Structure formats: C-alpha cells, structure tokens
Amino acid sequence: MRCGNRATAAGSLATTVFLSQPGIACAHAFGQRYDLPAPLGYFVAGAAAAVALSFVVAAAFMRRAPRADRDPRFILPLGPLLPALKLPLQFLSVVLLCAVVVAGFIGNRNPEMNLAPILVWIVWWVGVAFLVVCIGNVWAALDPWRALFEGLDTLARRCGATNGISRGRPYPQRLGMWPAVAFLLAFVWIEVVYPRAAVPSHVAWFALAWSAVTLSGMICFGAETWRRNADVFAIYFGTLARFAPLDIGPDRRSVVLRPPGRGLITGEAVSYGMVGFVLAMLSTVMFDGLLGTQAMTIAHAALADWVTLHPLAGGYVLGTAGIVGVWLVFLAAYLLACAATARLVHDRSAGAIARLFVLTLVPIAIAYLIAHYLHYLLVQGQLIVPLLSDPFGRRWDLLGTASFYPDIGLLDARLVWNLSLASIVAGHVISIWLAHRIALREFGARGMAVKASVALTVLMVVYTVVSLLIIADPLVQYGVAREGN
C-alpha cells in the first residue's frame, strides 16, 4: 500500500486507486518508473560518504559541548489559552474514536468508502507522527483514551470516590517499558502482516480492544504510570516529539521554542526498555520497507518450498519472524556498537553507553518515516477529503466534498526518490551531531568524545547504506540503473 511496502496490512485500502497487486514497485504506484541517472552504487557511496564526513566535521569543529544555560530557546506565555483548548480537543478526540468504531461496524465494507481505515492507518498513525515531529506533542491533547480516563475519573470523584477510578496498584518495576515494546511490535504486526487490517469492522474491533487494555491499565496502575511504561502510542508520539521545535512549558501555560532535536539530548540516560523501544521504532519501519523488496519475495518463495504451508500461513510465519528478527538484528547491532564504544572509553559499560546515546537515533527514525511514508500520506491521505462528507459510505455529501478524487500525480517517483535520499542522509547526519554533543558533555575531553562517537558513526553509515538499498529496490536492480520501461 505504501509504494511497494504497505502490501498486506492495508493493502486493499487503495488497491483500485493506486495499486493493482501487493508488492508492486514504488514507481508503478505512480504510473511510471524512475531510472536513476547513474548506478545505484554511486548514490549509496555518496550518501555513506556524506554521513561519514559529517562525523569528521563534527570532530573538527565541535570542540566542547555548549553550556546548558546558553542553549537558545524562547518561552512564549499563552496565559489561559492552553488550558482552554484542552477540553475541546479531548472532546474531539473522543468523537473521532467513536466515529471509527461506528463507521467500522455500520459503514460501507469497502475500505476506500469507510472512514475507519483511512482515519486510523493514514490520518492518525502517519499524519499525527508527522505532526508531532513538526510541531510538538499534540498527541497528549488528542489522546482519546486519556480523555476518557480523565472524564470517568472526574465523574467518580464528584460522586464521592476520593481516589477516583484508579486503584493505584504498584507497577512491576522489572517490566519497565518492555510492555510498550511488545505492543509496538504487535501493532506493526497487525499493520503490515495481518491481511485484513484494513477491513472496517476489524479496525473497529482493534480500537475497542485497545480501549479495554489501556483503560484497564490506567485504572489498575494510574494514568501517568501506564502512559510512561506501557501506553505504546503515548511513548511513540512522545519520543518523536522530542525532536520537535515546540514543547509545553513547566507551568503548562506557556510554549518553549527550541532548536529541533534539543529535546533528545537533555536529561539523564533512559531505561533499557526505551533502548528496545527506539530500536523497535527503527526496525519496524525498515521491515515495512523490506516487504516490497525482491529479497522478501524470494524468502517467501523459499519458505513455501521448504515447508508445506498455506500461502496465508506462510505469510504469517515469515511476517512474524521478520518483525521480531529485524528488531533483534537492529538491537544487536546497536549493542555491539555500544560495546565497542565502552572498550574505547573504558569508564562506561556497554549498557550505560546504550542508554546514553539511544535517543540520538530518533532523527534516523524520523528520516525513515519521511522516506517511506511522506508520499503515502500526501497521496493516499487525500482519501479523507470525500470521507468527511460521506464517512459511512452511504452516498452522503454533508460538506460538498464527496465528489473529490485524489490527485495520484501529486508526487512522481523521481521526487519520491530524491526526498528519500535527502531525508535519509539528513537524519543520519543530525544523529551524528547529536551523539557527538552528548559525547562532549559526558566525556569532556575532545579526544575521548571522538572515540565515543566512532563506533556509532560506523553503525549509522551501515544504516544509511541498508536503508537506501531497501528504498531503491523497487526502482533499481543489482546496483545499476534500469534501462527504459
């Protein structure tokens, strides 16, 4: 669905509009194929060299970490505006959640003519991710489950319950954030492996199931404890929002303007669970990209030949193993780089290094989002326009937009490739600069900071090469440009 990689999760969602079959090449999704003007190896080598050169530049010119009290930021007081916006936004979020459930159960069964799958898989999961990166953590205000809990809790307190609806049970500290990691892997499994994830009724059931899980967790352990450890969406959007230029001030009545990425290098080292979560953010997007490659097609065929399985069962096996396997490979590669760093700097363990630097990988996750999903959001996201007038597929025209037809020529394959290339390189360069700043802050001496950044730089160069090869797979083959159509 997403240009060669969104083939199963919501593969039927835009089949008649954009794709004719799962796994189709990105260029074909736009009705054309872009032939690179030079061999793919030149692009990959140039991108890797640019990422490596950024480390050299950082090591040469960034000699000491800027003082915290000199960090450029601006606090904009908004008075009662932010508190006044909270209730309307919470009400809107609950209405949209109810609309997803109702549309899923009583609306048209065609995913393209039903609000639920479009709103969930395109507007929410992809659109909100871009929104929090560009603006700030708007999800904190738009979270319908948080709004439901707070509403029920307030009602219970007004009815005489001193502690509201929260039971206040202690959260098992040994679990940490690992439940959120498991939920993220499971959610992506539904998104990219489960073949009926775009069926409206299934979307509604998923929404109800998560509502039951997260409200039960908030009631059992408390809203903030659950959101901090197990609420996968609060953690996911909150982590992306650390890169954003805006943050809510400590008084909750002001907005802090800061350089992009500043929120990723402040504070203490994160937990081991957050290490697993950030690597899951990277690996799941990468796995989504792998679905459209020739390698995945060959692997599926080999699995079918080796084990006699129904095609659907084979897809489940390969998809499940792929999601977990890619995450473990990413995690192992990162920990290996951290172990190498620990041997170079001597005074920190590999685990401490991993916890210290993991948030500097978030710009790479954002780059993957742009490279894989920006065209998907801009092109297929247009489907929401007619559904605003006809959310249930009943041939309504409430807002006069029902006749709108998406412009599938909004982006072409050439532009998609150039945007992907630029975002991948920029994301890795930013990560290297942030990592070097942390190294300077933690190790002081310039030489030690360089040593602490070497292994991570090598890892980021490898990430650059792999990600570009995966993105380019639908366009090029065997490392050279294709000839003609």
mmCIF file of C-alpha atoms in Angstrom, residues 82-357:
data_model
loop_
_atom_site.group_PDB
_atom_site.id
_atom_site.type_symbol
_atom_site.label_atom_id
_atom_site.label_comp_id
_atom_site.label_asym_id
_atom_site.label_seq_id
_atom_site.Cartn_x
_atom_site.Cartn_y
_atom_site.Cartn_z
ATOM 1 C CA LEU A 82 -3.631 26.090 26.531
ATOM 2 C CA PRO A 83 -5.923 25.087 29.421
ATOM 3 C CA ALA A 84 -8.907 26.433 27.435
ATOM 4 C CA LEU A 85 -8.009 24.260 24.423
ATOM 5 C CA LYS A 86 -7.746 21.061 26.450
ATOM 6 C CA LEU A 87 -11.460 20.300 26.791
ATOM 7 C CA PRO A 88 -12.425 20.924 23.124
ATOM 8 C CA LEU A 89 -9.503 18.813 21.904
ATOM 9 C CA GLN A 90 -10.356 15.992 24.281
ATOM 10 C CA PHE A 91 -13.974 16.094 23.162
ATOM 11 C CA LEU A 92 -12.897 15.997 19.507
ATOM 12 C CA SER A 93 -10.636 13.013 20.145
ATOM 13 C CA VAL A 94 -13.392 11.010 21.798
ATOM 14 C CA VAL A 95 -15.796 11.869 18.971
ATOM 15 C CA LEU A 96 -13.286 10.637 16.400
ATOM 16 C CA LEU A 97 -12.725 7.400 18.325
ATOM 17 C CA CYS A 98 -16.484 6.824 18.439
ATOM 18 C CA ALA A 99 -16.695 7.637 14.714
ATOM 19 C CA VAL A 100 -14.073 4.975 13.956
ATOM 20 C CA VAL A 101 -15.996 2.349 15.903
ATOM 21 C CA VAL A 102 -19.400 3.259 14.468
ATOM 22 C CA ALA A 103 -18.104 3.544 10.889
ATOM 23 C CA GLY A 104 -16.292 0.238 11.270
ATOM 24 C CA PHE A 105 -19.429 -1.629 12.305
ATOM 25 C CA ILE A 106 -22.207 0.015 10.292
ATOM 26 C CA GLY A 107 -20.371 1.713 7.434
ATOM 27 C CA ASN A 108 -19.592 0.503 3.941
ATOM 28 C CA ARG A 109 -17.425 -2.608 3.897
ATOM 29 C CA ASN A 110 -15.212 -1.193 1.158
ATOM 30 C CA PRO A 111 -12.185 0.302 2.981
ATOM 31 C CA GLU A 112 -11.947 3.145 0.472
ATOM 32 C CA MET A 113 -15.523 4.181 1.246
ATOM 33 C CA ASN A 114 -15.284 3.937 5.036
ATOM 34 C CA LEU A 115 -13.857 6.493 7.428
ATOM 35 C CA ALA A 116 -12.382 3.978 9.898
ATOM 36 C CA PRO A 117 -9.378 2.544 7.997
ATOM 37 C CA ILE A 118 -8.482 5.865 6.344
ATOM 38 C CA LEU A 119 -8.631 7.756 9.625
ATOM 39 C CA VAL A 120 -6.652 5.140 11.557
ATOM 40 C CA TRP A 121 -3.956 3.988 9.125
ATOM 41 C CA ILE A 122 -3.363 7.241 7.258
ATOM 42 C CA VAL A 123 -4.528 10.309 9.173
ATOM 43 C CA TRP A 124 -3.770 9.069 12.683
ATOM 44 C CA TRP A 125 -0.859 6.650 12.551
ATOM 45 C CA VAL A 126 1.094 8.500 9.847
ATOM 46 C CA GLY A 127 -0.330 12.018 9.969
ATOM 47 C CA VAL A 128 -0.056 12.516 13.727
ATOM 48 C CA ALA A 129 3.524 11.206 13.621
ATOM 49 C CA PHE A 130 4.476 13.944 11.164
ATOM 50 C CA LEU A 131 2.511 16.490 13.171
ATOM 51 C CA VAL A 132 4.329 15.815 16.447
ATOM 52 C CA VAL A 133 7.694 15.925 14.662
ATOM 53 C CA CYS A 134 6.967 19.286 13.016
ATOM 54 C CA ILE A 135 5.117 20.965 15.890
ATOM 55 C CA GLY A 136 5.227 19.181 19.239
ATOM 56 C CA ASN A 137 3.464 16.527 21.255
ATOM 57 C CA VAL A 138 -0.102 17.300 20.214
ATOM 58 C CA TRP A 139 -0.991 13.667 20.953
ATOM 59 C CA ALA A 140 -1.008 14.457 24.663
ATOM 60 C CA ALA A 141 -4.058 16.648 23.989
ATOM 61 C CA LEU A 142 -5.619 14.426 21.306
ATOM 62 C CA ASP A 143 -5.329 11.086 23.131
ATOM 63 C CA PRO A 144 -8.946 9.836 23.394
ATOM 64 C CA TRP A 145 -8.123 7.161 25.972
ATOM 65 C CA ARG A 146 -6.534 9.698 28.266
ATOM 66 C CA ALA A 147 -9.592 11.911 27.796
ATOM 67 C CA LEU A 148 -11.944 9.024 28.620
ATOM 68 C CA PHE A 149 -9.998 8.124 31.743
ATOM 69 C CA GLU A 150 -9.851 11.712 32.978
ATOM 70 C CA GLY A 151 -13.547 12.170 32.303
ATOM 71 C CA LEU A 152 -14.510 8.999 34.173
ATOM 72 C CA ASP A 153 -12.089 9.815 36.983
ATOM 73 C CA THR A 154 -13.522 13.313 37.399
ATOM 74 C CA LEU A 155 -17.059 11.915 37.444
ATOM 75 C CA ALA A 156 -16.126 9.340 40.078
ATOM 76 C CA ARG A 157 -14.553 11.998 42.299
ATOM 77 C CA ARG A 158 -17.649 14.184 42.041
ATOM 78 C CA CYS A 159 -19.705 11.174 43.062
ATOM 79 C CA GLY A 160 -17.679 10.775 46.246
ATOM 80 C CA ALA A 161 -14.822 8.449 45.271
ATOM 81 C CA THR A 162 -11.792 10.041 46.951
ATOM 82 C CA ASN A 163 -9.250 8.301 44.728
ATOM 83 C CA GLY A 164 -11.329 8.413 41.569
ATOM 84 C CA ILE A 165 -11.340 5.257 39.463
ATOM 85 C CA SER A 166 -7.621 4.482 39.810
ATOM 86 C CA ARG A 167 -6.774 1.522 42.021
ATOM 87 C CA GLY A 168 -3.204 2.711 42.480
ATOM 88 C CA ARG A 169 -1.588 -0.717 42.378
ATOM 89 C CA PRO A 170 2.209 -0.718 42.153
ATOM 90 C CA TYR A 171 3.539 -1.216 38.658
ATOM 91 C CA PRO A 172 6.024 -4.114 38.355
ATOM 92 C CA GLN A 173 9.303 -2.239 38.037
ATOM 93 C CA ARG A 174 11.060 -5.182 36.413
ATOM 94 C CA LEU A 175 8.708 -4.833 33.437
ATOM 95 C CA GLY A 176 9.775 -1.248 32.813
ATOM 96 C CA MET A 177 8.888 -0.134 29.276
ATOM 97 C CA TRP A 178 9.114 -3.605 27.755
ATOM 98 C CA PRO A 179 5.292 -3.917 27.541
ATOM 99 C CA ALA A 180 5.346 -0.871 25.229
ATOM 100 C CA VAL A 181 7.979 -2.585 23.077
ATOM 101 C CA ALA A 182 5.802 -5.692 22.819
ATOM 102 C CA PHE A 183 2.727 -3.592 21.997
ATOM 103 C CA LEU A 184 4.601 -1.711 19.258
ATOM 104 C CA LEU A 185 5.788 -4.940 17.610
ATOM 105 C CA ALA A 186 2.261 -6.378 17.892
ATOM 106 C CA PHE A 187 0.685 -3.241 16.439
ATOM 107 C CA VAL A 188 3.060 -3.248 13.478
ATOM 108 C CA TRP A 189 2.311 -6.959 13.001
ATOM 109 C CA ILE A 190 -1.360 -6.042 12.633
ATOM 110 C CA GLU A 191 -0.464 -3.175 10.331
ATOM 111 C CA VAL A 192 1.842 -4.955 7.893
ATOM 112 C CA VAL A 193 1.309 -8.711 8.330
ATOM 113 C CA TYR A 194 -2.358 -9.221 9.119
ATOM 114 C CA PRO A 195 -4.044 -9.238 5.684
ATOM 115 C CA ARG A 196 -7.407 -7.869 6.853
ATOM 116 C CA ALA A 197 -6.181 -4.936 8.899
ATOM 117 C CA ALA A 198 -7.997 -2.501 6.578
ATOM 118 C CA VAL A 199 -11.375 -4.231 6.914
ATOM 119 C CA PRO A 200 -13.538 -1.609 8.651
ATOM 120 C CA SER A 201 -15.080 -3.968 11.199
ATOM 121 C CA HIS A 202 -11.634 -5.252 12.151
ATOM 122 C CA VAL A 203 -10.406 -1.700 12.648
ATOM 123 C CA ALA A 204 -13.353 -1.103 14.978
ATOM 124 C CA TRP A 205 -12.612 -4.253 16.968
ATOM 125 C CA PHE A 206 -8.944 -3.265 17.283
ATOM 126 C CA ALA A 207 -9.992 0.164 18.581
ATOM 127 C CA LEU A 208 -12.297 -1.392 21.175
ATOM 128 C CA ALA A 209 -9.680 -3.946 22.215
ATOM 129 C CA TRP A 210 -7.009 -1.304 22.784
ATOM 130 C CA SER A 211 -9.540 0.858 24.621
ATOM 131 C CA ALA A 212 -10.188 -2.018 27.020
ATOM 132 C CA VAL A 213 -6.484 -2.733 27.503
ATOM 133 C CA THR A 214 -5.306 0.824 28.056
ATOM 134 C CA LEU A 215 -8.237 1.914 30.239
ATOM 135 C CA SER A 216 -7.751 -1.200 32.378
ATOM 136 C CA GLY A 217 -4.053 -0.376 32.702
ATOM 137 C CA MET A 218 -4.787 3.221 33.707
ATOM 138 C CA ILE A 219 -7.381 2.121 36.251
ATOM 139 C CA CYS A 220 -5.068 -0.518 37.684
ATOM 140 C CA PHE A 221 -1.772 1.385 37.859
ATOM 141 C CA GLY A 222 -2.731 5.019 37.378
ATOM 142 C CA ALA A 223 -2.850 7.034 34.171
ATOM 143 C CA GLU A 224 0.650 8.507 34.263
ATOM 144 C CA THR A 225 2.323 5.257 35.295
ATOM 145 C CA TRP A 226 0.620 3.382 32.478
ATOM 146 C CA ARG A 227 1.361 6.056 29.899
ATOM 147 C CA ARG A 228 5.011 6.200 30.947
ATOM 148 C CA ASN A 229 5.603 2.437 30.765
ATOM 149 C CA ALA A 230 3.042 0.626 28.621
ATOM 150 C CA ASP A 231 1.000 3.072 26.553
ATOM 151 C CA VAL A 232 2.699 2.439 23.212
ATOM 152 C CA PHE A 233 1.127 5.402 21.447
ATOM 153 C CA ALA A 234 1.881 7.923 24.202
ATOM 154 C CA ILE A 235 5.503 6.752 24.237
ATOM 155 C CA TYR A 236 5.805 6.581 20.446
ATOM 156 C CA PHE A 237 4.440 10.049 19.724
ATOM 157 C CA GLY A 238 6.158 11.483 22.787
ATOM 158 C CA THR A 239 9.529 10.150 21.633
ATOM 159 C CA LEU A 240 9.100 11.639 18.156
ATOM 160 C CA ALA A 241 8.026 14.939 19.741
ATOM 161 C CA ARG A 242 11.388 15.249 21.487
ATOM 162 C CA PHE A 243 12.732 16.339 18.096
ATOM 163 C CA ALA A 244 10.046 18.998 17.623
ATOM 164 C CA PRO A 245 10.724 22.743 17.930
ATOM 165 C CA LEU A 246 7.911 23.282 20.446
ATOM 166 C CA ASP A 247 7.367 21.959 23.952
ATOM 167 C CA ILE A 248 4.939 22.775 26.716
ATOM 168 C CA GLY A 249 6.469 24.880 29.488
ATOM 169 C CA PRO A 250 6.668 23.600 33.069
ATOM 170 C CA ASP A 251 3.787 25.863 34.102
ATOM 171 C CA ARG A 252 1.552 24.259 31.416
ATOM 172 C CA ARG A 253 0.569 27.776 30.318
ATOM 173 C CA SER A 254 3.480 28.570 28.005
ATOM 174 C CA VAL A 255 5.248 27.159 24.970
ATOM 175 C CA VAL A 256 9.008 26.672 24.755
ATOM 176 C CA LEU A 257 10.616 27.238 21.350
ATOM 177 C CA ARG A 258 13.844 25.258 20.987
ATOM 178 C CA PRO A 259 16.174 24.117 18.195
ATOM 179 C CA PRO A 260 14.946 20.872 16.568
ATOM 180 C CA GLY A 261 16.457 17.855 18.274
ATOM 181 C CA ARG A 262 17.253 19.655 21.532
ATOM 182 C CA GLY A 263 14.784 17.507 23.439
ATOM 183 C CA LEU A 264 16.785 14.397 22.517
ATOM 184 C CA ILE A 265 19.976 15.401 24.312
ATOM 185 C CA THR A 266 18.648 16.751 27.597
ATOM 186 C CA GLY A 267 18.177 14.836 30.809
ATOM 187 C CA GLU A 268 19.663 11.617 32.121
ATOM 188 C CA ALA A 269 20.196 8.282 30.420
ATOM 189 C CA VAL A 270 16.959 6.491 29.588
ATOM 190 C CA SER A 271 15.910 2.974 30.623
ATOM 191 C CA TYR A 272 16.817 -0.262 28.891
ATOM 192 C CA GLY A 273 13.173 -0.519 27.857
ATOM 193 C CA MET A 274 13.484 2.759 25.981
ATOM 194 C CA VAL A 275 16.550 1.357 24.213
ATOM 195 C CA GLY A 276 14.423 -1.535 22.986
ATOM 196 C CA PHE A 277 11.587 0.808 22.062
ATOM 197 C CA VAL A 278 13.685 3.195 19.954
ATOM 198 C CA LEU A 279 15.279 0.269 18.121
ATOM 199 C CA ALA A 280 11.763 -1.084 17.515
ATOM 200 C CA MET A 281 10.784 2.285 16.013
ATOM 201 C CA LEU A 282 13.682 1.968 13.579
ATOM 202 C CA SER A 283 13.315 -1.709 12.762
ATOM 203 C CA THR A 284 9.564 -1.774 12.188
ATOM 204 C CA VAL A 285 9.724 0.956 9.567
ATOM 205 C CA MET A 286 12.654 -0.813 7.951
ATOM 206 C CA PHE A 287 10.718 -4.089 7.930
ATOM 207 C CA ASP A 288 7.783 -2.334 6.312
ATOM 208 C CA GLY A 289 10.157 -1.267 3.565
ATOM 209 C CA LEU A 290 11.511 -4.803 3.215
ATOM 210 C CA LEU A 291 8.059 -6.107 2.329
ATOM 211 C CA GLY A 292 8.273 -4.541 -1.116
ATOM 212 C CA THR A 293 11.743 -5.850 -1.956
ATOM 213 C CA GLN A 294 12.790 -8.756 -4.122
ATOM 214 C CA ALA A 295 14.561 -10.269 -1.111
ATOM 215 C CA MET A 296 11.270 -10.683 0.741
ATOM 216 C CA THR A 297 9.611 -12.194 -2.312
ATOM 217 C CA ILE A 298 12.441 -14.706 -2.648
ATOM 218 C CA ALA A 299 12.317 -15.503 1.077
ATOM 219 C CA HIS A 300 8.574 -16.142 0.926
ATOM 220 C CA ALA A 301 9.007 -18.452 -2.057
ATOM 221 C CA ALA A 302 11.836 -20.316 -0.317
ATOM 222 C CA LEU A 303 9.742 -20.754 2.802
ATOM 223 C CA ALA A 304 6.850 -22.118 0.757
ATOM 224 C CA ASP A 305 9.181 -24.623 -0.913
ATOM 225 C CA TRP A 306 10.824 -25.677 2.332
ATOM 226 C CA VAL A 307 7.673 -26.042 4.422
ATOM 227 C CA THR A 308 4.310 -27.016 3.000
ATOM 228 C CA LEU A 309 2.134 -24.194 4.232
ATOM 229 C CA HIS A 310 -0.973 -22.440 3.121
ATOM 230 C CA PRO A 311 0.104 -19.129 1.495
ATOM 231 C CA LEU A 312 -1.614 -17.170 4.256
ATOM 232 C CA ALA A 313 0.071 -19.220 6.982
ATOM 233 C CA GLY A 314 3.402 -18.791 5.242
ATOM 234 C CA GLY A 315 2.896 -15.036 5.229
ATOM 235 C CA TYR A 316 2.146 -15.085 8.958
ATOM 236 C CA VAL A 317 5.263 -17.114 9.716
ATOM 237 C CA LEU A 318 7.537 -15.000 7.549
ATOM 238 C CA GLY A 319 5.992 -11.730 8.713
ATOM 239 C CA THR A 320 6.179 -12.575 12.409
ATOM 240 C CA ALA A 321 9.727 -13.868 12.137
ATOM 241 C CA GLY A 322 10.652 -10.822 10.058
ATOM 242 C CA ILE A 323 9.329 -8.240 12.520
ATOM 243 C CA VAL A 324 10.993 -9.848 15.522
ATOM 244 C CA GLY A 325 14.125 -10.799 13.604
ATOM 245 C CA VAL A 326 14.766 -7.335 12.145
ATOM 246 C CA TRP A 327 14.253 -5.794 15.594
ATOM 247 C CA LEU A 328 16.727 -8.230 17.155
ATOM 248 C CA VAL A 329 19.274 -7.524 14.403
ATOM 249 C CA PHE A 330 18.943 -3.763 14.927
ATOM 250 C CA LEU A 331 19.169 -4.185 18.690
ATOM 251 C CA ALA A 332 22.209 -6.475 18.452
ATOM 252 C CA ALA A 333 23.983 -4.120 16.027
ATOM 253 C CA TYR A 334 23.395 -1.146 18.316
ATOM 254 C CA LEU A 335 24.540 -3.009 21.428
ATOM 255 C CA LEU A 336 27.634 -4.216 19.563
ATOM 256 C CA ALA A 337 28.493 -0.628 18.642
ATOM 257 C CA CYS A 338 27.960 0.397 22.269
ATOM 258 C CA ALA A 339 30.198 -2.445 23.471
ATOM 259 C CA ALA A 340 32.928 -1.254 21.095
ATOM 260 C CA THR A 341 32.484 2.284 22.434
ATOM 261 C CA ALA A 342 32.759 1.049 26.012
ATOM 262 C CA ARG A 343 36.096 -0.607 25.201
ATOM 263 C CA LEU A 344 37.386 2.665 23.775
ATOM 264 C CA VAL A 345 36.303 4.966 26.615
ATOM 265 C CA HIS A 346 36.904 2.435 29.432
ATOM 266 C CA ASP A 347 34.891 4.144 32.182
ATOM 267 C CA ARG A 348 31.366 3.219 30.963
ATOM 268 C CA SER A 349 29.683 -0.132 30.464
ATOM 269 C CA ALA A 350 28.055 -1.095 27.173
ATOM 270 C CA GLY A 351 24.639 -0.855 28.809
ATOM 271 C CA ALA A 352 25.341 2.640 30.094
ATOM 272 C CA ILE A 353 26.523 3.726 26.639
ATOM 273 C CA ALA A 354 23.395 2.245 25.062
ATOM 274 C CA ARG A 355 21.104 4.124 27.442
ATOM 275 C CA LEU A 356 23.065 7.328 27.000
ATOM 276 C CA PHE A 357 23.039 7.555 23.196
#
